[in-house]
Coordinates of C-alpha atoms and ligand atoms in Angstrom, one line a residue:
M53 CA 27.6 55.5 -48.8
S54 CA 26.5 53.4 -45.9
K55 CA 23.1 51.6 -45.6
A56 CA 21.9 54.3 -42.7
T57 CA 22.9 56.9 -44.8
M58 CA 20.8 55.9 -47.6
K59 CA 18.2 55.3 -45.5
D60 CA 18.3 58.5 -43.5
D61 CA 19.0 61.3 -46.0
A62 CA 15.9 62.9 -46.3
K63 CA 17.6 65.4 -48.5
S64 CA 18.2 62.7 -51.2
G65 CA 14.5 62.3 -51.6
V66 CA 14.8 58.4 -50.5
S67 CA 12.4 57.1 -48.2
R68 CA 13.5 55.6 -45.1
T69 CA 10.6 53.6 -45.1
G70 CA 9.2 53.4 -48.7
K71 CA 6.0 54.8 -47.6
R72 CA 4.6 58.1 -49.0
I73 CA 1.8 60.0 -46.9
P74 CA 2.2 63.6 -48.2
G75 CA 1.4 66.4 -45.6
R76 CA 0.1 64.3 -42.9
F77 CA 3.2 65.2 -40.5
R78 CA 3.5 68.8 -42.0
G79 CA 3.4 71.6 -39.2
K80 CA 0.8 74.0 -39.3
G81 CA 3.1 76.6 -41.0
P82 CA 0.6 79.9 -40.9
D83 CA 2.8 81.5 -43.8
R84 CA 2.3 78.3 -46.4
A85 CA -1.8 78.4 -45.1
F86 CA -1.9 82.0 -45.5
D87 CA -2.2 83.6 -49.1
P88 CA -1.3 87.4 -49.2
G89 CA -2.5 88.0 -52.7
P90 CA -6.2 88.6 -52.1
V91 CA -5.8 90.8 -49.2
R92 CA -3.0 93.0 -50.6
E93 CA -4.9 96.1 -50.7
V94 CA -4.8 96.2 -46.9
L95 CA -2.2 94.2 -46.5
L96 CA 0.5 96.2 -48.0
P97 CA -0.7 99.6 -46.2
L98 CA -0.1 97.6 -42.7
L99 CA 3.4 96.8 -43.9
R100 CA 4.2 100.6 -44.9
A101 CA 3.0 101.8 -41.7
I102 CA 5.2 99.2 -39.7
E103 CA 8.2 100.1 -42.1
A104 CA 7.3 104.0 -41.6
V105 CA 8.0 103.4 -37.6
P106 CA 10.8 105.5 -36.6
D107 CA 14.4 103.7 -36.6
S108 CA 14.9 105.1 -33.2
T109 CA 12.1 102.8 -31.9
P110 CA 13.6 99.8 -30.3
D111 CA 13.1 96.2 -31.9
P112 CA 10.4 94.9 -31.6
L113 CA 7.5 97.2 -31.6
T114 CA 5.7 97.0 -28.3
A115 CA 2.0 96.1 -28.1
E116 CA 1.3 100.1 -27.9
V117 CA 2.7 100.3 -31.0
M118 CA 1.5 97.6 -32.6
E119 CA -2.0 97.6 -31.8
P120 CA -3.3 100.3 -33.1
L121 CA -1.9 99.7 -36.6
L122 CA -3.2 96.3 -36.4
R123 CA -6.7 97.8 -35.7
R124 CA -6.4 100.4 -38.3
H125 CA -5.8 97.8 -41.0
A126 CA -7.7 94.9 -40.0
K127 CA -8.4 91.8 -42.2
P128 CA -11.3 92.3 -44.6
G129 CA -13.8 89.6 -43.0
G130 CA -12.7 91.1 -39.3
G131 CA -9.6 90.2 -36.9
F132 CA -6.0 91.0 -37.0
F133 CA -3.5 90.1 -39.1
S134 CA -1.0 87.6 -37.4
R135 CA 2.8 88.3 -36.8
S136 CA 3.1 85.3 -39.2
Q137 CA 0.9 86.7 -41.8
L138 CA 2.8 89.9 -41.6
I139 CA 5.9 88.2 -42.3
A140 CA 4.3 86.2 -45.3
G141 CA 3.0 89.0 -47.1
F142 CA 6.4 91.0 -46.7
R143 CA 8.0 88.3 -48.4
A144 CA 5.1 87.6 -51.3
Y145 CA 5.3 91.2 -52.3
A146 CA 8.9 92.0 -52.1
G147 CA 9.4 90.7 -55.4
Q148 CA 7.3 93.6 -56.6
E149 CA 7.5 96.4 -54.1
R150 CA 10.6 98.1 -53.0
F151 CA 11.0 98.3 -49.0
R152 CA 12.7 100.3 -47.1
L153 CA 13.6 97.3 -44.8
D154 CA 15.0 94.2 -45.3
E155 CA 13.5 91.3 -44.1
A156 CA 15.5 90.5 -41.3
R157 CA 15.3 94.2 -39.7
F158 CA 11.5 93.8 -40.7
R159 CA 10.9 90.3 -38.8
R160 CA 12.7 91.8 -35.6
R161 CA 9.9 94.6 -35.7
V162 CA 7.0 92.5 -35.8
Q163 CA 8.6 89.4 -33.8
R164 CA 6.7 88.3 -30.7
R165 CA 7.9 87.0 -27.2
P166 CA 11.3 88.3 -27.5
V167 CA 12.0 86.7 -24.3
R168 CA 12.5 83.4 -25.9
T169 CA 15.5 84.5 -27.8
Q170 CA 17.0 87.4 -25.6
S171 CA 19.6 85.2 -24.1
G172 CA 21.3 85.2 -27.5
V173 CA 20.0 81.8 -29.2
T174 CA 16.7 80.0 -30.3
P175 CA 16.2 77.2 -27.9
L176 CA 14.4 74.3 -29.9
T177 CA 12.8 71.5 -27.6
V178 CA 12.4 68.0 -29.0
L179 CA 11.3 64.8 -27.1
T180 CA 12.7 61.2 -27.9
K181 CA 10.4 58.6 -27.9
P182 CA 8.5 56.8 -25.0
F183 CA 11.0 54.3 -23.7
P184 CA 11.9 52.3 -20.6
C185 CA 13.6 53.9 -18.0
P186 CA 15.7 52.4 -15.3
G187 CA 14.3 54.9 -12.6
K188 CA 11.8 53.9 -10.4
C189 CA 11.1 57.7 -8.8
I190 CA 7.9 57.9 -6.9
F191 CA 7.4 61.4 -8.0
C192 CA 7.4 61.1 -11.8
P193 CA 4.5 60.7 -13.9
N194 CA 3.4 57.6 -15.9
D195 CA 2.0 58.9 -19.1
L196 CA 2.3 55.7 -21.5
R197 CA 1.9 58.2 -24.7
M198 CA 5.2 60.1 -23.6
P199 CA 8.8 59.6 -22.7
K200 CA 9.3 59.1 -18.8
S201 CA 8.6 62.1 -16.8
Y202 CA 6.3 64.1 -19.4
L203 CA 2.9 64.7 -19.9
S204 CA 0.8 64.6 -22.6
D205 CA -0.8 67.8 -22.4
E206 CA 2.4 69.5 -22.3
P207 CA 2.5 72.1 -25.3
G208 CA 6.0 70.9 -26.0
A209 CA 5.1 67.0 -25.5
Q210 CA 1.8 67.5 -27.8
R211 CA 4.1 69.0 -30.4
A212 CA 6.2 65.9 -30.2
A213 CA 3.4 63.5 -30.3
N214 CA 2.1 65.1 -33.1
N215 CA 5.5 64.4 -35.0
R216 CA 5.3 61.0 -33.8
F217 CA 8.8 61.9 -31.8
D218 CA 10.3 61.9 -35.0
P219 CA 13.6 64.1 -35.1
Y220 CA 13.4 65.4 -38.3
L221 CA 9.9 66.1 -38.1
Q222 CA 10.1 67.8 -34.8
T223 CA 13.3 69.9 -35.4
W224 CA 11.9 71.4 -39.2
N225 CA 8.5 71.8 -38.3
R226 CA 9.8 73.8 -35.3
L227 CA 11.9 75.7 -37.3
A228 CA 9.5 76.7 -39.9
A229 CA 7.2 77.8 -36.4
F230 CA 10.1 79.8 -35.4
D231 CA 10.5 81.1 -39.0
A232 CA 6.9 82.2 -39.0
I233 CA 6.5 84.3 -36.1
G234 CA 9.7 86.0 -36.9
H235 CA 12.3 84.5 -34.4
P236 CA 16.0 84.0 -36.3
T237 CA 16.7 80.7 -36.8
E238 CA 20.6 80.8 -37.5
K239 CA 21.5 79.8 -34.1
I240 CA 19.8 77.0 -32.4
E241 CA 20.2 75.7 -29.1
L242 CA 19.0 72.0 -29.1
I243 CA 17.4 70.7 -26.3
V244 CA 16.8 66.9 -26.3
L245 CA 14.7 65.8 -23.4
G246 CA 12.9 62.7 -22.4
G247 CA 13.4 59.8 -20.0
T248 CA 17.1 59.1 -19.5
W249 CA 19.1 60.0 -22.5
S250 CA 21.8 57.8 -21.5
F251 CA 19.7 54.5 -21.5
Y252 CA 18.3 54.5 -25.0
P253 CA 20.3 52.3 -27.5
E254 CA 24.0 54.1 -29.1
A255 CA 22.3 53.4 -32.6
Y256 CA 19.1 55.6 -31.6
Q257 CA 20.8 58.1 -29.8
V258 CA 23.1 58.8 -33.1
F259 CA 20.0 58.8 -35.2
F260 CA 18.1 61.1 -33.0
V261 CA 21.1 63.9 -33.1
K262 CA 21.9 63.3 -36.8
R263 CA 18.2 63.6 -38.0
C264 CA 17.9 66.9 -35.8
L265 CA 21.1 68.2 -37.7
D266 CA 19.9 66.9 -41.3
A267 CA 16.2 68.7 -40.5
M268 CA 18.6 72.1 -39.6
N269 CA 20.8 71.1 -42.7
D270 CA 17.8 70.9 -45.1
F271 CA 15.7 73.7 -43.6
G272 CA 18.6 76.4 -43.9
A273 CA 19.1 75.3 -47.4
G274 CA 15.2 75.9 -48.4
C275 CA 15.1 72.0 -48.7
D276 CA 11.7 70.0 -47.4
G277 CA 12.8 66.7 -46.5
R278 CA 9.2 65.8 -44.5
D279 CA 7.0 64.1 -47.1
S280 CA 9.7 61.5 -47.9
F281 CA 9.0 59.0 -45.1
E282 CA 6.7 58.0 -42.5
P283 CA 7.9 57.9 -38.9
A284 CA 9.3 54.5 -37.7
T285 CA 7.9 55.2 -34.3
P286 CA 4.3 53.6 -33.6
D287 CA 1.7 56.0 -32.7
F288 CA 1.7 55.9 -28.8
E289 CA -2.0 57.1 -28.9
E290 CA -3.2 54.1 -29.4
I291 CA -1.8 52.9 -26.1
D292 CA -4.3 52.5 -23.3
A293 CA -3.2 54.8 -21.4
D294 CA -5.7 54.8 -18.3
V295 CA -3.3 54.8 -15.2
L296 CA -3.2 55.1 -11.6
G297 CA -0.3 55.6 -9.7
D298 CA -1.1 54.4 -6.6
Q299 CA -2.1 51.4 -8.4
F300 CA 1.0 50.3 -9.8
T301 CA 3.2 47.5 -9.3
K302 CA 6.3 46.5 -9.8
N303 CA 7.2 49.8 -12.4
P304 CA 4.6 49.0 -15.1
Y305 CA 5.5 51.8 -17.4
N306 CA 8.5 49.9 -18.5
Q307 CA 6.5 46.6 -18.7
R308 CA 3.9 48.2 -20.9
I309 CA 5.8 50.6 -23.2
T310 CA 8.2 47.3 -24.0
Q311 CA 5.0 45.4 -24.6
F312 CA 3.8 48.0 -26.9
L313 CA 7.0 48.7 -28.7
T314 CA 8.1 44.9 -29.4
S315 CA 4.4 43.9 -30.5
R316 CA 4.4 46.5 -33.0
Q317 CA 8.3 46.4 -34.1
A318 CA 8.9 42.9 -34.4
G319 CA 10.0 42.2 -30.9
R320 CA 12.2 45.2 -31.2
L321 CA 12.4 48.3 -29.0
V322 CA 14.2 50.1 -31.6
V323 CA 13.7 49.5 -35.3
P324 CA 16.6 49.7 -38.0
E325 CA 14.7 52.9 -39.2
E326 CA 15.8 54.5 -36.2
E327 CA 19.3 53.6 -36.1
S328 CA 22.3 55.5 -37.6
D329 CA 26.0 54.7 -37.2
W330 CA 28.7 57.3 -36.4
E331 CA 30.1 57.8 -39.8
S332 CA 26.6 59.3 -41.3
L333 CA 26.4 61.5 -37.8
L334 CA 29.7 63.1 -38.6
A335 CA 28.9 63.9 -42.3
S336 CA 25.8 65.8 -40.7
Q337 CA 27.6 67.5 -38.0
H338 CA 30.1 68.4 -41.1
R339 CA 27.3 70.1 -42.7
N340 CA 25.5 72.0 -39.8
E341 CA 29.0 73.7 -39.4
T342 CA 28.6 76.0 -42.2
A343 CA 24.7 75.6 -42.6
R344 CA 22.3 78.5 -42.3
A345 CA 20.4 77.0 -39.3
R346 CA 23.5 76.0 -37.0
C347 CA 23.2 74.1 -34.0
V348 CA 25.2 76.1 -31.8
G349 CA 24.4 74.2 -28.2
L350 CA 23.4 70.5 -27.6
V351 CA 21.6 69.8 -24.4
L352 CA 21.0 65.9 -23.2
E353 CA 19.2 64.8 -20.2
T354 CA 20.3 61.9 -17.9
R355 CA 21.0 60.4 -14.8
P356 CA 23.8 60.3 -12.4
D357 CA 24.4 56.7 -12.1
H358 CA 24.7 56.7 -16.2
V359 CA 27.3 59.3 -16.5
D360 CA 30.5 57.3 -16.5
E361 CA 33.9 58.1 -18.2
E362 CA 33.0 56.1 -21.5
E363 CA 29.4 57.9 -21.4
V364 CA 30.8 61.4 -21.1
V365 CA 32.8 60.8 -24.4
R366 CA 29.9 59.2 -26.1
L367 CA 27.9 62.6 -25.2
R368 CA 30.8 64.5 -26.7
R369 CA 31.2 62.5 -29.8
L370 CA 27.5 63.3 -30.5
G371 CA 28.1 67.0 -30.0
A372 CA 26.5 67.8 -26.6
T373 CA 27.9 70.8 -24.4
K374 CA 25.4 70.7 -21.8
V375 CA 23.8 68.2 -19.6
Q376 CA 20.6 68.3 -17.9
I377 CA 20.9 66.0 -14.5
G378 CA 18.6 65.2 -12.0
V379 CA 20.0 65.7 -9.0
Q380 CA 16.7 66.2 -7.0
S381 CA 18.1 66.1 -3.7
L382 CA 21.6 65.9 -1.9
D383 CA 20.0 63.7 1.1
D384 CA 20.6 60.0 0.8
K385 CA 18.1 59.1 2.9
I386 CA 15.4 61.4 0.5
L387 CA 16.6 59.7 -2.1
E388 CA 16.3 56.1 -1.1
A389 CA 12.5 57.2 0.1
N390 CA 11.6 58.4 -2.9
R391 CA 13.0 55.5 -4.9
R392 CA 15.9 57.4 -7.0
G393 CA 18.0 54.1 -7.5
H394 CA 21.5 56.1 -6.6
D395 CA 23.2 57.9 -4.0
T396 CA 24.9 61.2 -3.8
Q397 CA 28.0 59.7 -4.0
A398 CA 26.9 59.0 -7.8
T399 CA 25.9 62.7 -8.6
R400 CA 28.9 63.8 -7.6
R401 CA 30.6 61.4 -9.4
A402 CA 28.7 62.5 -12.5
F403 CA 29.4 66.2 -11.8
D404 CA 33.3 65.5 -11.7
H405 CA 33.1 63.9 -14.8
L406 CA 31.1 66.0 -16.7
R407 CA 32.8 69.1 -15.6
R408 CA 36.0 67.5 -15.9
A409 CA 35.2 66.9 -19.7
G410 CA 34.0 70.8 -20.1
F411 CA 30.4 70.4 -20.0
K412 CA 28.0 72.9 -18.7
L413 CA 26.2 71.6 -15.7
H414 CA 22.5 72.3 -15.6
A415 CA 21.1 70.4 -12.4
H416 CA 17.6 69.7 -11.2
W417 CA 16.5 70.1 -7.8
M418 CA 13.3 69.2 -6.0
A419 CA 11.8 70.5 -2.6
N420 CA 8.8 68.7 -0.9
L421 CA 9.9 65.1 -1.7
L422 CA 8.8 62.4 0.4
G423 CA 10.4 62.6 3.9
A424 CA 11.4 66.2 3.4
T425 CA 10.5 69.3 5.4
P426 CA 10.6 73.1 4.6
A427 CA 13.6 73.0 6.8
S428 CA 15.3 70.3 5.5
D429 CA 14.9 71.7 2.0
C430 CA 16.5 74.8 2.6
E431 CA 19.6 72.8 4.1
D432 CA 19.6 70.7 1.2
F433 CA 19.6 73.5 -1.1
R434 CA 22.1 75.2 0.5
R435 CA 24.7 72.4 -0.1
L436 CA 24.1 72.6 -3.8
F437 CA 26.5 75.8 -3.7
D438 CA 28.0 75.1 -0.2
D439 CA 30.0 71.9 -1.5
P440 CA 32.6 71.9 -4.5
A441 CA 31.6 68.9 -5.7
Y442 CA 28.1 70.5 -6.8
R443 CA 28.3 74.3 -7.8
P444 CA 26.1 73.5 -11.0
D445 CA 26.1 76.3 -13.8
E446 CA 22.1 76.3 -13.9
L447 CA 19.2 75.3 -12.3
K448 CA 15.5 74.1 -12.1
L449 CA 14.0 74.4 -8.8
Y450 CA 11.0 71.9 -8.9
P451 CA 8.7 71.9 -6.2
C452 CA 7.0 68.5 -5.9
S453 CA 3.4 68.1 -7.9
L454 CA 1.5 65.4 -7.3
V455 CA -0.2 64.0 -10.8
E456 CA -2.3 61.2 -10.7
T457 CA -0.2 58.6 -12.5
A458 CA 2.7 59.3 -9.8
E459 CA 3.5 56.6 -7.3
L460 CA 3.5 59.1 -4.7
M461 CA -0.3 59.1 -5.0
G462 CA -0.2 56.2 -2.2
P463 CA 1.8 57.7 0.5
W464 CA -0.5 60.8 -0.1
R465 CA -3.7 58.7 0.0
R466 CA -1.9 57.2 3.3
G467 CA -1.4 60.6 4.8
E468 CA 2.8 60.4 4.6
W469 CA 3.2 62.8 2.4
R470 CA 1.3 66.2 1.8
P471 CA 2.3 69.1 -0.5
Y472 CA 3.7 72.2 1.4
D473 CA 0.7 74.7 1.6
D474 CA 1.3 78.3 0.4
D475 CA 2.9 79.7 3.0
E476 CA 5.6 77.0 3.2
L477 CA 6.3 76.8 -0.3
L478 CA 6.7 80.6 -0.7
E479 CA 9.3 80.4 2.3
V480 CA 11.2 77.9 0.6
V481 CA 11.9 79.3 -2.5
T482 CA 12.2 82.6 -1.0
R483 CA 14.8 81.5 1.2
C484 CA 16.6 79.3 -1.3
L485 CA 16.9 81.9 -4.6
P486 CA 18.8 84.4 -3.0
A487 CA 21.4 81.4 -1.9
V488 CA 22.0 81.2 -5.5
P489 CA 25.3 82.8 -6.3
R490 CA 26.2 85.2 -9.6
W491 CA 27.9 82.5 -11.7
C492 CA 24.3 80.1 -11.9
R493 CA 21.3 80.5 -13.9
V494 CA 18.0 79.8 -12.4
T495 CA 16.0 78.5 -15.8
R496 CA 12.8 77.3 -13.6
V497 CA 11.4 77.6 -10.6
I498 CA 8.1 75.5 -11.1
R499 CA 7.5 73.0 -13.7
D500 CA 5.0 74.0 -16.3
I501 CA 2.3 71.4 -15.6
S502 CA -1.1 71.9 -16.7
S503 CA -2.9 72.8 -13.4
D504 CA -5.9 70.1 -14.5
D505 CA -2.8 67.5 -14.0
I506 CA -2.0 68.5 -10.6
V507 CA -3.6 66.6 -8.0
V508 CA -3.1 68.6 -4.9
G509 CA -0.1 71.4 -4.8
N510 CA 0.5 74.4 -6.0
K511 CA -1.4 75.5 -9.1
R512 CA 0.1 79.0 -9.8
S513 CA 2.3 79.1 -12.5
N514 CA 3.5 82.4 -11.8
F515 CA 4.9 81.4 -8.4
R516 CA 8.4 82.7 -9.4
Q517 CA 7.2 86.0 -9.9
I518 CA 5.2 85.9 -6.4
A519 CA 8.7 84.5 -5.0
E520 CA 10.8 87.2 -6.6
A521 CA 8.2 90.0 -5.8
E522 CA 8.4 88.5 -2.1
I523 CA 11.9 88.7 -2.0
A524 CA 12.2 92.4 -3.0
R525 CA 9.8 93.4 -0.5
R526 CA 12.3 91.9 2.2
G527 CA 14.9 94.1 1.0
Q528 CA 17.0 91.3 -0.8
R529 CA 18.3 91.5 -4.4
L530 CA 18.8 88.5 -6.6
V531 CA 21.9 88.0 -8.3
E532 CA 21.8 84.8 -10.3
V533 CA 22.6 85.1 -14.1
R534 CA 18.7 85.4 -15.3
Q535 CA 17.9 88.1 -13.3
R536 CA 20.8 90.4 -14.4
E537 CA 20.9 89.6 -18.5
I538 CA 21.1 92.4 -20.3
R539 CA 18.1 91.5 -22.8
D540 CA 17.2 94.1 -25.5
E541 CA 18.6 97.3 -23.1
I542 CA 20.6 99.6 -24.8
F543 CA 24.0 100.1 -22.8
D544 CA 27.0 102.3 -22.8
E545 CA 29.9 100.1 -23.9
A546 CA 32.7 102.3 -22.2
A547 CA 31.2 101.8 -19.2
L548 CA 31.5 98.2 -19.3
E549 CA 33.3 96.3 -16.2
L550 CA 34.9 93.4 -16.1
I551 CA 34.2 91.1 -13.3
Q552 CA 36.2 88.1 -12.2
T553 CA 34.7 85.2 -9.6
E554 CA 36.7 82.7 -8.4
Y555 CA 35.4 79.4 -6.7
A556 CA 36.4 76.0 -6.2
A557 CA 34.5 73.5 -8.3
G558 CA 35.2 69.4 -8.1
S559 CA 39.0 68.9 -8.4
G560 CA 39.7 72.3 -9.7
T561 CA 39.2 76.1 -9.9
E562 CA 36.3 78.1 -11.8
I563 CA 36.6 81.4 -13.1
F564 CA 33.6 83.5 -14.1
L565 CA 33.9 86.5 -16.4
E566 CA 31.3 88.7 -16.9
L567 CA 31.1 92.0 -18.4
V568 CA 28.7 94.1 -16.6
T569 CA 27.2 97.4 -17.0
E570 CA 27.0 100.1 -14.0
S571 CA 23.8 98.6 -12.9
D572 CA 25.4 95.1 -12.8
R573 CA 23.6 93.9 -15.9
I574 CA 25.5 91.0 -17.8
V575 CA 26.3 91.7 -21.1
G576 CA 28.7 88.5 -21.6
F577 CA 30.5 85.9 -19.7
L578 CA 32.7 83.1 -20.0
R579 CA 33.1 80.2 -17.8
L580 CA 36.9 78.7 -17.2
S581 CA 38.0 75.8 -15.8
L582 CA 41.7 75.7 -14.4
P583 CA 41.9 71.7 -13.7
T584 CA 44.3 70.5 -11.2
Q585 CA 44.2 66.7 -12.4
T586 CA 45.0 65.2 -15.6
C587 CA 41.7 64.5 -17.5
F588 CA 40.4 61.2 -18.3
I589 CA 40.4 62.5 -22.0
E590 CA 43.4 62.7 -23.3
E591 CA 42.8 65.6 -25.7
L592 CA 42.3 67.7 -22.8
D593 CA 45.4 66.8 -20.2
R594 CA 45.9 69.7 -18.2
N595 CA 44.9 72.4 -20.5
A596 CA 42.4 75.0 -19.3
L597 CA 39.0 74.9 -20.5
V598 CA 36.3 77.6 -21.5
R599 CA 32.9 75.5 -20.7
E600 CA 31.0 78.6 -22.0
L601 CA 31.1 81.7 -24.0
H602 CA 27.8 83.2 -24.0
V603 CA 27.0 86.9 -25.3
Y604 CA 23.6 88.4 -24.7
G605 CA 21.2 90.4 -27.0
A606 CA 18.3 89.5 -29.0
S607 CA 19.5 86.5 -31.1
V608 CA 21.4 88.4 -34.6
A609 CA 21.9 86.5 -37.3
I610 CA 25.0 85.0 -37.9
G611 CA 27.3 87.7 -40.1
A612 CA 24.4 90.3 -39.3
K613 CA 25.1 93.5 -38.1
S614 CA 23.6 94.5 -34.4
G615 CA 24.1 98.4 -33.6
T616 CA 22.6 98.5 -30.5
H617 CA 22.8 94.8 -28.7
A618 CA 25.5 92.7 -27.2
Q619 CA 26.2 90.2 -29.6
H620 CA 28.8 90.5 -32.5
R621 CA 30.4 93.4 -30.8
G622 CA 33.8 91.4 -30.4
F623 CA 32.7 91.0 -26.8
G624 CA 33.3 87.2 -27.1
A625 CA 36.6 87.9 -28.2
R626 CA 37.5 90.2 -25.3
L627 CA 36.4 87.5 -23.1
L628 CA 38.2 84.8 -24.5
D629 CA 41.9 86.9 -24.3
V630 CA 41.1 87.8 -21.0
A631 CA 40.6 83.8 -20.4
E632 CA 43.9 83.2 -22.3
T633 CA 45.6 85.7 -20.0
I634 CA 44.5 84.0 -16.7
A635 CA 45.0 80.4 -18.0
S636 CA 48.6 81.4 -19.3
A637 CA 49.7 83.4 -15.8
A638 CA 48.2 79.8 -14.4
G639 CA 50.9 78.1 -16.0
Y640 CA 48.9 76.2 -18.7
E641 CA 50.0 75.9 -22.2
T642 CA 46.8 75.5 -23.8
L643 CA 43.4 76.9 -23.7
S644 CA 40.6 74.3 -25.0
V645 CA 37.0 74.9 -25.5
I646 CA 34.1 72.9 -25.7
S647 CA 32.5 74.2 -29.0
A648 CA 29.0 73.4 -30.3
I649 CA 29.0 72.0 -34.0
G650 CA 27.9 75.3 -35.1
T651 CA 30.3 77.3 -33.5
R652 CA 33.5 75.6 -34.7
D653 CA 33.8 78.2 -37.5
Y654 CA 33.7 81.0 -34.9
Y655 CA 36.4 79.5 -32.7
R656 CA 38.6 78.7 -35.8
G657 CA 38.2 82.4 -36.4
Q658 CA 39.6 83.1 -32.8
R659 CA 42.7 81.2 -33.5
F660 CA 41.4 77.9 -32.2
S661 CA 42.3 74.6 -34.0
D662 CA 40.2 71.5 -34.1
G663 CA 41.4 68.5 -32.1
E664 CA 39.2 65.3 -32.1
L665 CA 36.2 66.6 -29.4
Y666 CA 37.6 70.1 -28.8
Q667 CA 39.5 73.0 -30.3
H668 CA 42.9 74.4 -28.7
R669 CA 44.6 77.7 -28.5
A670 CA 48.2 77.3 -27.8
L671 CA 49.4 80.1 -25.3
S672 CA 52.6 81.8 -25.2
P673 CA 54.2 82.0 -21.4
S674 CA 53.3 85.6 -20.9
Q675 CA 50.0 87.2 -21.2
E676 CA 50.0 91.0 -20.4
K677 CA 47.5 92.3 -23.0
S678 CA 44.1 92.1 -21.3
P679 CA 43.2 94.3 -18.8
Q680 CA 42.8 92.9 -15.0
P681 CA 39.3 91.7 -14.1
A682 CA 37.9 93.1 -10.6
R683 CA 38.0 90.4 -8.4
L684 CA 34.8 89.0 -6.5
S685 CA 34.9 86.8 -3.6
G686 CA 34.2 82.9 -4.5
T687 CA 30.6 81.7 -4.0
Ligands
SF4_246 S1 15.1 59.0 -13.7 FE1 13.6 60.6 -14.3 S2 12.6 59.8 -15.8 FE2 13.3 58.1 -15.0 S3 11.7 57.6 -13.6 FE3 13.4 59.1 -12.4 S4 12.6 61.1 -12.6 FE4 11.5 60.3 -14.0

């Protein structure tokens, strides 16, 4: 066993630092703090009442159904039982009582905030530790207690800081929190945020991903390694965080973070406890392939000018399937004015490399940057989809918000920049959103910054709804993916239609295959790339490539049956067969897939065999067995 493996293996109970600090970094798992024993007389009848709700009532139960039950069976001292307490009670009594429902069904019934998992997987976000960033972007917050661009009062950032940015603790505690409120933890999309991923040392990157996987592996196996070590990252709460953006000189975030880390870590930015090797990562990946809590997607966040061929291969070795990439603007003058430190040529190159390697591309684009106008923003946004070099699969649309620690404070005070007023911002967003094609998913419209942090500008967190209502009032319809997801709607399988949209992207052709209902709601989709050039990754050569396969429906546990929702009904297999037919007819001999660590087993069952970084299905020359999809025009 390698040194790193020994140090990092919490399951083995070996401490990473030798210091034991029981309980300090445990999450607030409500089911652990709550003892169902003393409240059995009240809680058990409530569980029975929930169980007695007719099976024809859709899961999860709505507030209209749940609230009268909770009120009728209130806690002895007053107040209502929480979802996590209901689940904890169900678990505690299940040994002695016979329940009609199994635990998974009961959890689905009482689950809250289902929207988080409606797209089929449970997203779990973790943050890397504060670290220097190569960017000098003037709109970027400089909160010294956070990785660059994050603010310490954002909920996800607070969770990360509470866990001292340790990947194992963040992941384990978040899984426990999901489990406690009834969210499935079997299929996890791991989203790693913070600064520029590609700028962190490779050994830290490997360590970070490995420890997230270790937490999933341990959690799924009922093993808790949280007490066996203390996070190696120093507590950034100690740092003097009093920063004013317009008083910055020469990128002080990097200087002060470097000074803080090196003074506490014997001159190093990353200490040996935060480093792992590829061999130990491979072992953790291998365990996760069949773990109960599987990583079915790994998302990393970086800058265009740090994406070269070598970096793309590294991302793939880590197990990444999607890259969040800061585009911000497609105008070189705007990029320069905002000190992005790269031009549009770098963005074009990064998109090309990532697409050729099969990654999903999740772009960040900003309105209202220094030098932009509402008219120039609308034009810039159009380029994102008109130019085949870009055409991202997912998009975050962030109008620039002014925060006190950003250098944009200077231009604002000098009158060189101002935030758009309400009408201008609404006009930009209502003109941009309808331009998004049916194969792109708009994940966010406004960045979720606390209104206390915004010095001037839009403070309405429901701006997306306002814009969507205005678009509907104008008689326009949005077709982007998120608008059309089936969510937990019941649908008629026999009436589903298969639609194929073809468009040029990068150096090849993209095919977007969708299974849609009569009202154009998406049940599942597949992104197929048909490249025309050889790939710098030899294993892909000239193969057709499945970049994404997604079937909607509330996230269903792997192996569980779902009678009414989209997952586990064979839609994925159907879409793969259609992709095979199209690829074969186009003359490709192999269909490859950029599988996540936790989906490798699924693809093995779909006649794919393991390659080094991808999985592959050999194609026969003629394929006539799949139905021909209806075709739509390009973008
Ligand atoms: S690259 Fe990203 S994180 Fe770094 S300064 Fe620019 S916006 Fe901030």
